[in-house]
Structure formats: structure tokens, C-alpha cells
mmCIF file of C-alpha atoms in Angstrom:
data_model
loop_
_atom_site.group_PDB
_atom_site.id
_atom_site.type_symbol
_atom_site.label_atom_id
_atom_site.label_comp_id
_atom_site.label_asym_id
_atom_site.label_seq_id
_atom_site.Cartn_x
_atom_site.Cartn_y
_atom_site.Cartn_z
ATOM 1 C CA MET G 1 9.669 -11.471 -15.133
ATOM 2 C CA SER G 2 6.684 -10.956 -12.764
ATOM 3 C CA THR G 3 3.218 -10.024 -13.917
ATOM 4 C CA VAL G 4 1.191 -7.078 -12.472
ATOM 5 C CA ALA G 5 -1.039 -9.800 -10.761
ATOM 6 C CA GLN G 6 2.026 -11.271 -8.998
ATOM 7 C CA ILE G 7 3.238 -7.892 -7.888
ATOM 8 C CA ARG G 8 -0.168 -7.030 -6.528
ATOM 9 C CA ALA G 9 -0.320 -10.252 -4.646
ATOM 10 C CA ALA G 10 3.140 -9.638 -3.092
ATOM 11 C CA ILE G 11 2.220 -6.125 -2.052
ATOM 12 C CA LYS G 12 -0.854 -7.499 -0.395
ATOM 13 C CA GLY G 13 1.220 -10.182 1.322
ATOM 14 C CA VAL G 14 3.562 -7.591 2.820
ATOM 15 C CA LEU G 15 0.871 -5.409 4.123
ATOM 16 C CA GLN G 16 -0.969 -8.490 5.598
ATOM 17 C CA SER G 17 2.266 -9.422 7.425
ATOM 18 C CA VAL G 18 2.046 -6.283 9.502
ATOM 19 C CA THR G 19 0.473 -6.690 12.837
ATOM 20 C CA GLY G 20 -2.715 -4.840 13.411
ATOM 21 C CA VAL G 21 -3.332 -3.480 9.862
ATOM 22 C CA GLY G 22 -6.824 -5.007 9.612
ATOM 23 C CA PRO G 23 -8.377 -5.893 6.153
ATOM 24 C CA VAL G 24 -6.175 -5.382 3.082
ATOM 25 C CA HIS G 25 -7.904 -5.030 -0.301
ATOM 26 C CA ASP G 26 -5.914 -5.218 -3.469
ATOM 27 C CA TYR G 27 -8.344 -2.691 -5.205
ATOM 28 C CA GLU G 28 -10.334 0.194 -4.192
ATOM 29 C CA ARG G 29 -13.631 -1.121 -2.689
ATOM 30 C CA TYR G 30 -17.034 0.476 -3.088
ATOM 31 C CA ALA G 31 -20.425 -0.109 -1.462
ATOM 32 C CA GLN G 32 -23.952 1.299 -1.983
ATOM 33 C CA ASP G 33 -24.029 2.911 1.390
ATOM 34 C CA HIS G 34 -21.948 3.959 4.472
ATOM 35 C CA ALA G 35 -22.895 0.681 6.389
ATOM 36 C CA GLY G 36 -21.452 -1.362 3.427
ATOM 37 C CA MET G 37 -18.266 0.739 3.195
ATOM 38 C CA LYS G 38 -17.782 0.443 6.902
ATOM 39 C CA ALA G 39 -18.153 -3.289 6.828
ATOM 40 C CA LEU G 40 -15.555 -3.659 4.195
ATOM 41 C CA TYR G 41 -12.865 -1.926 6.336
ATOM 42 C CA PHE G 42 -14.076 -2.865 9.831
ATOM 43 C CA ASP G 43 -11.449 -4.837 11.843
ATOM 44 C CA ALA G 44 -13.017 -7.199 14.434
ATOM 45 C CA VAL G 45 -9.828 -7.142 16.499
ATOM 46 C CA SER G 46 -9.597 -3.364 17.054
ATOM 47 C CA GLN G 47 -13.416 -2.972 16.758
ATOM 48 C CA ARG G 48 -13.048 0.054 14.406
ATOM 49 C CA ILE G 49 -12.416 0.945 10.840
ATOM 50 C CA ASN G 50 -8.870 -0.140 10.261
ATOM 51 C CA GLY G 51 -7.794 -1.185 6.853
ATOM 52 C CA TRP G 52 -5.994 -0.621 3.662
ATOM 53 C CA PHE G 53 -6.634 -0.584 -0.187
ATOM 54 C CA PHE G 54 -4.244 -0.206 -2.989
ATOM 55 C CA TYR G 55 -4.147 0.066 -6.861
ATOM 56 C CA ARG G 56 -1.709 0.774 -9.523
ATOM 57 C CA THR G 57 -1.771 4.407 -10.698
ATOM 58 C CA SER G 58 0.798 4.324 -13.505
ATOM 59 C CA SER G 59 3.108 2.051 -15.534
ATOM 60 C CA GLN G 60 6.148 2.955 -17.643
ATOM 61 C CA ARG G 61 8.034 0.573 -19.925
ATOM 62 C CA LEU G 62 11.582 1.445 -21.144
ATOM 63 C CA ASP G 63 13.373 -0.452 -23.838
ATOM 64 C CA LEU G 64 16.720 -1.720 -22.753
ATOM 65 C CA ASP G 65 17.860 -2.707 -26.299
ATOM 66 C CA ILE G 66 18.955 -6.108 -25.172
ATOM 67 C CA GLY G 67 15.722 -8.073 -25.632
ATOM 68 C CA GLU G 68 14.334 -6.729 -22.306
ATOM 69 C CA VAL G 69 12.030 -4.068 -21.152
ATOM 70 C CA ARG G 70 12.323 -2.316 -17.839
ATOM 71 C CA ALA G 71 8.813 -1.876 -16.371
ATOM 72 C CA LEU G 72 8.211 0.592 -13.453
ATOM 73 C CA HIS G 73 4.919 0.439 -11.842
ATOM 74 C CA THR G 74 3.620 2.993 -9.358
ATOM 75 C CA TRP G 75 1.154 2.029 -6.709
ATOM 76 C CA GLN G 76 -1.077 4.063 -4.427
ATOM 77 C CA LEU G 77 -1.657 2.555 -0.981
ATOM 78 C CA THR G 78 -4.286 4.020 1.355
ATOM 79 C CA ALA G 79 -4.657 3.217 5.080
ATOM 80 C CA LEU G 80 -7.728 4.167 7.150
ATOM 81 C CA MET G 81 -8.165 4.017 10.938
ATOM 82 C CA GLY G 82 -11.228 5.178 12.962
ATOM 83 C CA LEU G 83 -10.344 8.203 15.069
ATOM 84 C CA ASP G 84 -10.770 7.851 18.825
ATOM 85 C CA ASP G 85 -9.039 10.526 20.965
ATOM 86 C CA ALA G 86 -9.563 8.495 24.082
ATOM 87 C CA ASP G 87 -7.066 5.761 22.961
ATOM 88 C CA GLN G 88 -4.724 8.037 21.153
ATOM 89 C CA SER G 89 -5.548 6.670 17.776
ATOM 90 C CA GLY G 90 -3.357 9.255 16.106
ATOM 91 C CA ILE G 91 -0.379 7.663 17.700
ATOM 92 C CA LEU G 92 -1.648 4.120 17.049
ATOM 93 C CA PHE G 93 -2.127 5.058 13.403
ATOM 94 C CA ASP G 94 1.235 6.622 12.994
ATOM 95 C CA ASP G 95 2.907 3.550 14.553
ATOM 96 C CA SER G 96 0.931 1.335 12.217
ATOM 97 C CA ILE G 97 2.048 3.350 9.152
ATOM 98 C CA GLU G 98 5.677 3.100 10.258
ATOM 99 C CA ALA G 99 5.257 -0.611 10.744
ATOM 100 C CA ALA G 100 4.184 -0.867 7.085
ATOM 101 C CA VAL G 101 7.101 1.313 5.973
ATOM 102 C CA ASN G 102 9.441 -0.990 7.809
ATOM 103 C CA ALA G 103 7.927 -4.143 6.357
ATOM 104 C CA PHE G 104 8.513 -2.964 2.816
ATOM 105 C CA ARG G 105 12.070 -1.812 3.828
ATOM 106 C CA ALA G 106 12.724 -5.238 5.157
ATOM 107 C CA ASP G 107 11.542 -6.909 1.899
ATOM 108 C CA PRO G 108 12.704 -4.627 -0.970
ATOM 109 C CA THR G 109 12.142 -7.317 -3.631
ATOM 110 C CA LEU G 110 8.756 -8.419 -2.321
ATOM 111 C CA GLY G 111 9.878 -11.983 -1.807
ATOM 112 C CA GLY G 112 11.763 -11.937 -5.189
ATOM 113 C CA VAL G 113 8.769 -10.884 -7.125
ATOM 114 C CA VAL G 114 10.330 -7.507 -8.194
ATOM 115 C CA LEU G 115 13.853 -6.319 -8.675
ATOM 116 C CA ALA G 116 13.370 -3.447 -6.233
ATOM 117 C CA THR G 117 10.763 -1.277 -4.642
ATOM 118 C CA LYS G 118 12.378 1.818 -6.277
ATOM 119 C CA ASP G 119 13.522 3.029 -9.713
ATOM 120 C CA LEU G 120 16.929 1.517 -10.014
ATOM 121 C CA GLU G 121 18.028 4.218 -12.386
ATOM 122 C CA ARG G 122 17.459 7.046 -9.804
ATOM 123 C CA ALA G 123 20.558 7.049 -7.519
ATOM 124 C CA GLY G 124 19.550 8.573 -4.282
ATOM 125 C CA GLY G 125 15.757 8.324 -5.138
ATOM 126 C CA PRO G 126 12.962 7.214 -3.029
ATOM 127 C CA ILE G 127 13.028 3.520 -1.885
ATOM 128 C CA GLY G 128 10.222 1.504 -0.478
ATOM 129 C CA LEU G 129 6.923 2.756 0.828
ATOM 130 C CA GLN G 130 6.679 6.584 0.801
ATOM 131 C CA VAL G 131 4.075 8.326 2.943
ATOM 132 C CA THR G 132 2.714 11.339 0.997
ATOM 133 C CA THR G 133 -0.228 12.422 3.110
ATOM 134 C CA ILE G 134 -1.584 11.818 6.625
ATOM 135 C CA GLU G 135 -4.868 13.558 7.437
ATOM 136 C CA PRO G 136 -8.284 13.234 9.045
ATOM 137 C CA VAL G 137 -11.169 12.454 6.729
ATOM 138 C CA MET G 138 -14.776 11.359 6.844
ATOM 139 C CA PHE G 139 -15.025 7.798 5.557
ATOM 140 C CA ALA G 140 -18.226 5.653 5.703
ATOM 141 C CA ASN G 141 -19.696 8.576 7.890
ATOM 142 C CA VAL G 142 -16.906 7.986 10.397
ATOM 143 C CA LEU G 143 -14.100 10.368 11.261
ATOM 144 C CA CYS G 144 -10.892 8.567 10.388
ATOM 145 C CA HIS G 145 -7.158 8.967 10.036
ATOM 146 C CA ARG G 146 -6.076 8.430 6.430
ATOM 147 C CA ALA G 147 -2.533 7.951 5.023
ATOM 148 C CA VAL G 148 -1.919 7.990 1.291
ATOM 149 C CA CYS G 149 1.373 6.221 0.437
ATOM 150 C CA GLN G 150 3.224 5.446 -2.828
ATOM 151 C CA LEU G 151 5.339 2.480 -3.886
ATOM 152 C CA THR G 152 7.322 2.032 -7.030
ATOM 153 C CA THR G 153 8.110 -1.420 -8.273
ATOM 154 C CA GLU G 154 10.585 -2.341 -10.872
ATOM 155 C CA VAL G 155 10.724 -5.558 -13.027
ATOM 156 C CA THR G 156 12.185 -6.607 -16.339
ATOM 157 C CA GLU G 157 10.193 -8.138 -19.064
ATOM 158 C CA THR G 158 11.361 -10.269 -21.921
ATOM 159 C CA VAL G 159 10.637 -8.782 -25.405
#
């Protein structure tokens, strides 16, 4: 049985293992102004906004009638990268998102913290990190690429 805090830490660890993702925040960060927001997601290596934040969006618990509960947690993960046409940032961003997808595929139990990064009862259902939206947005007064992703984690809890 893993706690939500342990799952959150494991998700953060997988994201941080991906080369070039920049800062990873395990909750949605806020600041009083654009400069503060930019600072939270600024990556010194790439010299641009380039980071992730994530949070849990839903949780469902199902009684297994054997003294255990099946817990499904859904997480929303958001990636941001400052747009720069000169260095083909759209391609860099797409490659970075795929690297994150591959990192979750390579570690479907998040280091043994969860049973799976999918709903085990849904045969043929989504597995691992799902990319739901990729689009340009204004973030901290900077034109950025944004990807919104979803991850389902499953654990059992003792009743």
C-alpha cells in the first residue's frame, strides 16, 4: 500500500529522470506577477521557460470484498516550454514530451510504488502517460508550448 504522497514523489522522480525537462513541481505553482511565475519555471540550462507541474485531479476507491480497496488516482501533468522558432522549439518540445512518455512506459510501477500506471480492470485501456493536448499558450507573459497529460495510478489499500 502506497500513500498519495509516495505516489506523488514517484511521479516527480520519473519526470526528473528525463533529460532536459527543467524544473518539476509536484503541485501547481502560483506567483504574484509574471516575473515570479517565469522564475518558477525558468530552466538555467536551456535559458527559457521549460518545466512541469502536476497534481491529482480525481480519486476512486473500489471495495474488493477481500479486506482490500482498489484505489485509482488520476493525475494531470502539464509541461511548458518557451517558444523560439529559430531553434525549432516545437520539435524540441515534442521530443521532450515523448521522452517523458517513454520514461513512464519504462517504469510502469513507478519503482514499485504503484501496481500499475493504468486501470488494471480495463483491458486494452490507456497505459502510462497520455498526452491529451499540445498547444501554444501565453504563460508568464511569454509565448510557450504547453502539453497537458494524464496519468492513472492504481494501488491497493488494506481496509
